[in-house]
mmCIF file with all atom_site columns, C-alpha atoms in Angstrom:
data_model
loop_
_atom_site.group_PDB
_atom_site.id
_atom_site.type_symbol
_atom_site.label_atom_id
_atom_site.label_alt_id
_atom_site.label_comp_id
_atom_site.label_asym_id
_atom_site.label_entity_id
_atom_site.label_seq_id
_atom_site.pdbx_PDB_ins_code
_atom_site.Cartn_x
_atom_site.Cartn_y
_atom_site.Cartn_z
_atom_site.occupancy
_atom_site.B_iso_or_equiv
_atom_site.pdbx_formal_charge
_atom_site.auth_seq_id
_atom_site.auth_comp_id
_atom_site.auth_asym_id
_atom_site.auth_atom_id
_atom_site.pdbx_PDB_model_num
ATOM 1   C CA . UNK A 1 1   ? 0.000   0.000  0.000  1.00 65.00 ? 1   UNK A CA 1
ATOM 2   C CA . UNK A 1 2   ? 1.314   3.451  -0.855 1.00 78.00 ? 2   UNK A CA 1
ATOM 3   C CA . UNK A 1 3   ? 2.223   5.664  2.127  1.00 76.00 ? 3   UNK A CA 1
ATOM 4   C CA . UNK A 1 4   ? 0.027   8.516  0.831  1.00 81.00 ? 4   UNK A CA 1
ATOM 5   C CA . UNK A 1 5   ? -3.034  6.271  0.740  1.00 84.00 ? 5   UNK A CA 1
ATOM 6   C CA . UNK A 1 6   ? -2.336  5.052  4.267  1.00 81.00 ? 6   UNK A CA 1
ATOM 7   C CA . UNK A 1 7   ? -2.199  8.661  5.515  1.00 81.00 ? 7   UNK A CA 1
ATOM 8   C CA . UNK A 1 8   ? -5.534  9.436  3.853  1.00 82.00 ? 8   UNK A CA 1
ATOM 9   C CA . UNK A 1 9   ? -7.107  6.317  5.415  1.00 85.00 ? 9   UNK A CA 1
ATOM 10  C CA . UNK A 1 10  ? -5.769  7.244  8.865  1.00 81.00 ? 10  UNK A CA 1
ATOM 11  C CA . UNK A 1 11  ? -7.051  10.814 8.563  1.00 84.00 ? 11  UNK A CA 1
ATOM 12  C CA . UNK A 1 12  ? -10.494 9.582  7.488  1.00 81.00 ? 12  UNK A CA 1
ATOM 13  C CA . UNK A 1 13  ? -10.568 7.124  10.400 1.00 84.00 ? 13  UNK A CA 1
ATOM 14  C CA . UNK A 1 14  ? -9.590  9.883  12.856 1.00 81.00 ? 14  UNK A CA 1
ATOM 15  C CA . UNK A 1 15  ? -12.306 12.226 11.550 1.00 84.00 ? 15  UNK A CA 1
ATOM 16  C CA . UNK A 1 16  ? -14.897 9.437  11.683 1.00 82.00 ? 16  UNK A CA 1
ATOM 17  C CA . UNK A 1 17  ? -13.924 8.617  15.280 1.00 82.00 ? 17  UNK A CA 1
ATOM 18  C CA . UNK A 1 18  ? -14.156 12.312 16.219 1.00 80.00 ? 18  UNK A CA 1
ATOM 19  C CA . UNK A 1 19  ? -17.607 12.665 14.660 1.00 78.00 ? 19  UNK A CA 1
ATOM 20  C CA . UNK A 1 20  ? -18.791 9.531  16.471 1.00 81.00 ? 20  UNK A CA 1
ATOM 21  C CA . UNK A 1 21  ? -17.199 10.047 19.900 1.00 81.00 ? 21  UNK A CA 1
ATOM 22  C CA . UNK A 1 22  ? -17.397 13.828 20.309 1.00 84.00 ? 22  UNK A CA 1
ATOM 23  C CA . UNK A 1 23  ? -19.642 15.201 17.574 1.00 90.00 ? 23  UNK A CA 1
ATOM 24  C CA . UNK A 1 24  ? -19.729 18.989 17.221 1.00 91.00 ? 24  UNK A CA 1
ATOM 25  C CA . UNK A 1 25  ? -23.089 20.812 17.235 1.00 91.00 ? 25  UNK A CA 1
ATOM 26  C CA . UNK A 1 26  ? -23.058 21.376 13.483 1.00 93.00 ? 26  UNK A CA 1
ATOM 27  C CA . UNK A 1 27  ? -22.695 17.607 12.910 1.00 90.00 ? 27  UNK A CA 1
ATOM 28  C CA . UNK A 1 28  ? -25.517 16.757 15.324 1.00 92.00 ? 28  UNK A CA 1
ATOM 29  C CA . UNK A 1 29  ? -27.746 19.355 13.668 1.00 95.00 ? 29  UNK A CA 1
ATOM 30  C CA . UNK A 1 30  ? -26.906 17.942 10.254 1.00 93.00 ? 30  UNK A CA 1
ATOM 31  C CA . UNK A 1 31  ? -27.365 14.265 11.079 1.00 93.00 ? 31  UNK A CA 1
ATOM 32  C CA . UNK A 1 32  ? -30.099 14.299 13.728 1.00 94.00 ? 32  UNK A CA 1
ATOM 33  C CA . UNK A 1 33  ? -32.454 17.043 12.658 1.00 94.00 ? 33  UNK A CA 1
ATOM 34  C CA . UNK A 1 34  ? -36.195 16.541 13.011 1.00 96.00 ? 34  UNK A CA 1
ATOM 35  C CA . UNK A 1 35  ? -38.995 18.197 11.070 1.00 96.00 ? 35  UNK A CA 1
ATOM 36  C CA . UNK A 1 36  ? -40.541 20.906 13.234 1.00 95.00 ? 36  UNK A CA 1
ATOM 37  C CA . UNK A 1 37  ? -43.643 21.436 11.081 1.00 96.00 ? 37  UNK A CA 1
ATOM 38  C CA . UNK A 1 38  ? -45.537 19.911 14.037 1.00 97.00 ? 38  UNK A CA 1
ATOM 39  C CA . UNK A 1 39  ? -43.098 20.341 16.940 1.00 97.00 ? 39  UNK A CA 1
ATOM 40  C CA . UNK A 1 40  ? -45.357 18.684 19.519 1.00 97.00 ? 40  UNK A CA 1
ATOM 41  C CA . UNK A 1 41  ? -45.695 15.494 17.486 1.00 97.00 ? 41  UNK A CA 1
ATOM 42  C CA . UNK A 1 42  ? -41.973 15.590 16.678 1.00 98.00 ? 42  UNK A CA 1
ATOM 43  C CA . UNK A 1 43  ? -41.209 15.991 20.388 1.00 98.00 ? 43  UNK A CA 1
ATOM 44  C CA . UNK A 1 44  ? -43.355 13.017 21.268 1.00 97.00 ? 44  UNK A CA 1
ATOM 45  C CA . UNK A 1 45  ? -41.455 10.947 18.692 1.00 98.00 ? 45  UNK A CA 1
ATOM 46  C CA . UNK A 1 46  ? -38.090 12.090 20.096 1.00 98.00 ? 46  UNK A CA 1
ATOM 47  C CA . UNK A 1 47  ? -39.193 11.243 23.655 1.00 97.00 ? 47  UNK A CA 1
ATOM 48  C CA . UNK A 1 48  ? -40.133 7.765  22.437 1.00 97.00 ? 48  UNK A CA 1
ATOM 49  C CA . UNK A 1 49  ? -36.924 7.342  20.396 1.00 97.00 ? 49  UNK A CA 1
ATOM 50  C CA . UNK A 1 50  ? -34.699 8.060  23.392 1.00 97.00 ? 50  UNK A CA 1
ATOM 51  C CA . UNK A 1 51  ? -36.976 6.149  25.811 1.00 97.00 ? 51  UNK A CA 1
ATOM 52  C CA . UNK A 1 52  ? -37.295 9.104  28.179 1.00 97.00 ? 52  UNK A CA 1
ATOM 53  C CA . UNK A 1 53  ? -40.124 7.238  29.905 1.00 97.00 ? 53  UNK A CA 1
ATOM 54  C CA . UNK A 1 54  ? -37.630 4.560  30.891 1.00 97.00 ? 54  UNK A CA 1
ATOM 55  C CA . UNK A 1 55  ? -36.485 6.978  33.619 1.00 96.00 ? 55  UNK A CA 1
ATOM 56  C CA . UNK A 1 56  ? -39.048 9.809  33.741 1.00 96.00 ? 56  UNK A CA 1
ATOM 57  C CA . UNK A 1 57  ? -42.805 9.993  34.019 1.00 96.00 ? 57  UNK A CA 1
ATOM 58  C CA . UNK A 1 58  ? -43.900 11.950 30.958 1.00 96.00 ? 58  UNK A CA 1
ATOM 59  C CA . UNK A 1 59  ? -47.559 12.703 30.423 1.00 93.00 ? 59  UNK A CA 1
ATOM 60  C CA . UNK A 1 60  ? -48.499 10.447 33.328 1.00 92.00 ? 60  UNK A CA 1
ATOM 61  C CA . UNK A 1 61  ? -46.679 7.398  31.926 1.00 94.00 ? 61  UNK A CA 1
ATOM 62  C CA . UNK A 1 62  ? -43.247 6.007  32.651 1.00 95.00 ? 62  UNK A CA 1
ATOM 63  C CA . UNK A 1 63  ? -40.808 5.266  35.436 1.00 94.00 ? 63  UNK A CA 1
ATOM 64  C CA . UNK A 1 64  ? -39.761 7.404  38.364 1.00 91.00 ? 64  UNK A CA 1
ATOM 65  C CA . UNK A 1 65  ? -36.005 6.750  38.327 1.00 93.00 ? 65  UNK A CA 1
ATOM 66  C CA . UNK A 1 66  ? -35.628 10.400 37.340 1.00 92.00 ? 66  UNK A CA 1
ATOM 67  C CA . UNK A 1 67  ? -37.890 13.353 38.129 1.00 94.00 ? 67  UNK A CA 1
ATOM 68  C CA . UNK A 1 68  ? -41.503 13.380 37.013 1.00 95.00 ? 68  UNK A CA 1
ATOM 69  C CA . UNK A 1 69  ? -41.582 15.809 34.099 1.00 96.00 ? 69  UNK A CA 1
ATOM 70  C CA . UNK A 1 70  ? -45.143 16.972 34.748 1.00 94.00 ? 70  UNK A CA 1
ATOM 71  C CA . UNK A 1 71  ? -44.956 20.735 35.151 1.00 94.00 ? 71  UNK A CA 1
ATOM 72  C CA . UNK A 1 72  ? -41.293 20.914 34.191 1.00 95.00 ? 72  UNK A CA 1
ATOM 73  C CA . UNK A 1 73  ? -41.880 23.916 31.929 1.00 94.00 ? 73  UNK A CA 1
ATOM 74  C CA . UNK A 1 74  ? -43.297 25.738 34.955 1.00 93.00 ? 74  UNK A CA 1
ATOM 75  C CA . UNK A 1 75  ? -40.314 24.832 37.131 1.00 94.00 ? 75  UNK A CA 1
ATOM 76  C CA . UNK A 1 76  ? -37.656 25.630 34.527 1.00 92.00 ? 76  UNK A CA 1
ATOM 77  C CA . UNK A 1 77  ? -37.671 28.367 31.920 1.00 90.00 ? 77  UNK A CA 1
ATOM 78  C CA . UNK A 1 78  ? -37.106 27.331 28.310 1.00 90.00 ? 78  UNK A CA 1
ATOM 79  C CA . UNK A 1 79  ? -33.449 28.401 28.359 1.00 93.00 ? 79  UNK A CA 1
ATOM 80  C CA . UNK A 1 80  ? -32.682 26.283 31.439 1.00 93.00 ? 80  UNK A CA 1
ATOM 81  C CA . UNK A 1 81  ? -34.568 23.320 30.018 1.00 95.00 ? 81  UNK A CA 1
ATOM 82  C CA . UNK A 1 82  ? -32.709 23.643 26.714 1.00 95.00 ? 82  UNK A CA 1
ATOM 83  C CA . UNK A 1 83  ? -29.372 23.821 28.539 1.00 95.00 ? 83  UNK A CA 1
ATOM 84  C CA . UNK A 1 84  ? -30.278 20.754 30.582 1.00 95.00 ? 84  UNK A CA 1
ATOM 85  C CA . UNK A 1 85  ? -31.111 18.764 27.439 1.00 97.00 ? 85  UNK A CA 1
ATOM 86  C CA . UNK A 1 86  ? -28.024 20.081 25.667 1.00 96.00 ? 86  UNK A CA 1
ATOM 87  C CA . UNK A 1 87  ? -25.602 18.848 28.336 1.00 94.00 ? 87  UNK A CA 1
ATOM 88  C CA . UNK A 1 88  ? -27.056 17.500 31.597 1.00 95.00 ? 88  UNK A CA 1
ATOM 89  C CA . UNK A 1 89  ? -23.683 17.201 33.353 1.00 94.00 ? 89  UNK A CA 1
ATOM 90  C CA . UNK A 1 90  ? -22.872 20.845 32.677 1.00 92.00 ? 90  UNK A CA 1
ATOM 91  C CA . UNK A 1 91  ? -25.897 21.728 34.827 1.00 91.00 ? 91  UNK A CA 1
ATOM 92  C CA . UNK A 1 92  ? -25.465 18.987 37.450 1.00 92.00 ? 92  UNK A CA 1
ATOM 93  C CA . UNK A 1 93  ? -22.191 17.073 37.441 1.00 92.00 ? 93  UNK A CA 1
ATOM 94  C CA . UNK A 1 94  ? -23.729 14.247 39.503 1.00 94.00 ? 94  UNK A CA 1
ATOM 95  C CA . UNK A 1 95  ? -26.797 13.608 37.380 1.00 94.00 ? 95  UNK A CA 1
ATOM 96  C CA . UNK A 1 96  ? -27.299 10.042 36.188 1.00 94.00 ? 96  UNK A CA 1
ATOM 97  C CA . UNK A 1 97  ? -28.965 11.405 33.041 1.00 94.00 ? 97  UNK A CA 1
ATOM 98  C CA . UNK A 1 98  ? -26.852 10.591 29.992 1.00 94.00 ? 98  UNK A CA 1
ATOM 99  C CA . UNK A 1 99  ? -25.917 13.152 27.382 1.00 94.00 ? 99  UNK A CA 1
ATOM 100 C CA . UNK A 1 100 ? -27.938 12.003 24.391 1.00 96.00 ? 100 UNK A CA 1
ATOM 101 C CA . UNK A 1 101 ? -26.131 14.494 22.147 1.00 96.00 ? 101 UNK A CA 1
ATOM 102 C CA . UNK A 1 102 ? -29.405 15.928 20.950 1.00 97.00 ? 102 UNK A CA 1
ATOM 103 C CA . UNK A 1 103 ? -29.579 18.206 17.949 1.00 97.00 ? 103 UNK A CA 1
ATOM 104 C CA . UNK A 1 104 ? -31.031 21.693 18.324 1.00 97.00 ? 104 UNK A CA 1
ATOM 105 C CA . UNK A 1 105 ? -34.222 20.633 16.537 1.00 98.00 ? 105 UNK A CA 1
ATOM 106 C CA . UNK A 1 106 ? -34.611 17.575 18.794 1.00 98.00 ? 106 UNK A CA 1
ATOM 107 C CA . UNK A 1 107 ? -34.280 19.840 21.842 1.00 98.00 ? 107 UNK A CA 1
ATOM 108 C CA . UNK A 1 108 ? -36.811 22.310 20.406 1.00 97.00 ? 108 UNK A CA 1
ATOM 109 C CA . UNK A 1 109 ? -39.224 19.439 19.761 1.00 98.00 ? 109 UNK A CA 1
ATOM 110 C CA . UNK A 1 110 ? -38.882 17.995 23.272 1.00 98.00 ? 110 UNK A CA 1
ATOM 111 C CA . UNK A 1 111 ? -39.433 21.417 24.850 1.00 97.00 ? 111 UNK A CA 1
ATOM 112 C CA . UNK A 1 112 ? -42.516 21.991 22.674 1.00 97.00 ? 112 UNK A CA 1
ATOM 113 C CA . UNK A 1 113 ? -43.901 18.577 23.622 1.00 97.00 ? 113 UNK A CA 1
ATOM 114 C CA . UNK A 1 114 ? -43.329 19.082 27.350 1.00 97.00 ? 114 UNK A CA 1
ATOM 115 C CA . UNK A 1 115 ? -44.842 22.589 27.199 1.00 96.00 ? 115 UNK A CA 1
ATOM 116 C CA . UNK A 1 116 ? -47.886 21.191 25.404 1.00 96.00 ? 116 UNK A CA 1
ATOM 117 C CA . UNK A 1 117 ? -48.299 18.484 28.054 1.00 95.00 ? 117 UNK A CA 1
ATOM 118 C CA . UNK A 1 118 ? -48.078 21.120 30.782 1.00 94.00 ? 118 UNK A CA 1
ATOM 119 C CA . UNK A 1 119 ? -50.804 23.191 29.071 1.00 91.00 ? 119 UNK A CA 1
ATOM 120 C CA . UNK A 1 120 ? -53.111 20.173 28.727 1.00 74.00 ? 120 UNK A CA 1
ATOM 121 C CA . UNK A 1 121 ? -55.170 19.463 31.863 1.00 68.00 ? 121 UNK A CA 1
#
């Protein structure tokens, strides 16, 4: 194998590892965007995709390993909620909540869904 080709392969492997292990925001937004034409429905789909109910009670259903998310948009403003979803350990270094590396549109959809649930009696 030619040395030049080996260098190109190694560079491609390094970039791929970087994008997988520590993806930058622009990459997450490119690869994990959701359609926000109906943000509430999109948020519900994102909550299901990441199995948020495996730890949280959302809309009256789910586990209570984590906080019940009923009324969360009343307890936290949208900026705080967005920051929490963006990087949970930046807000609370001891949280068991994983960093799902959500895209901006996924975060917007989750916030819209939770706000809609909080508005619905």
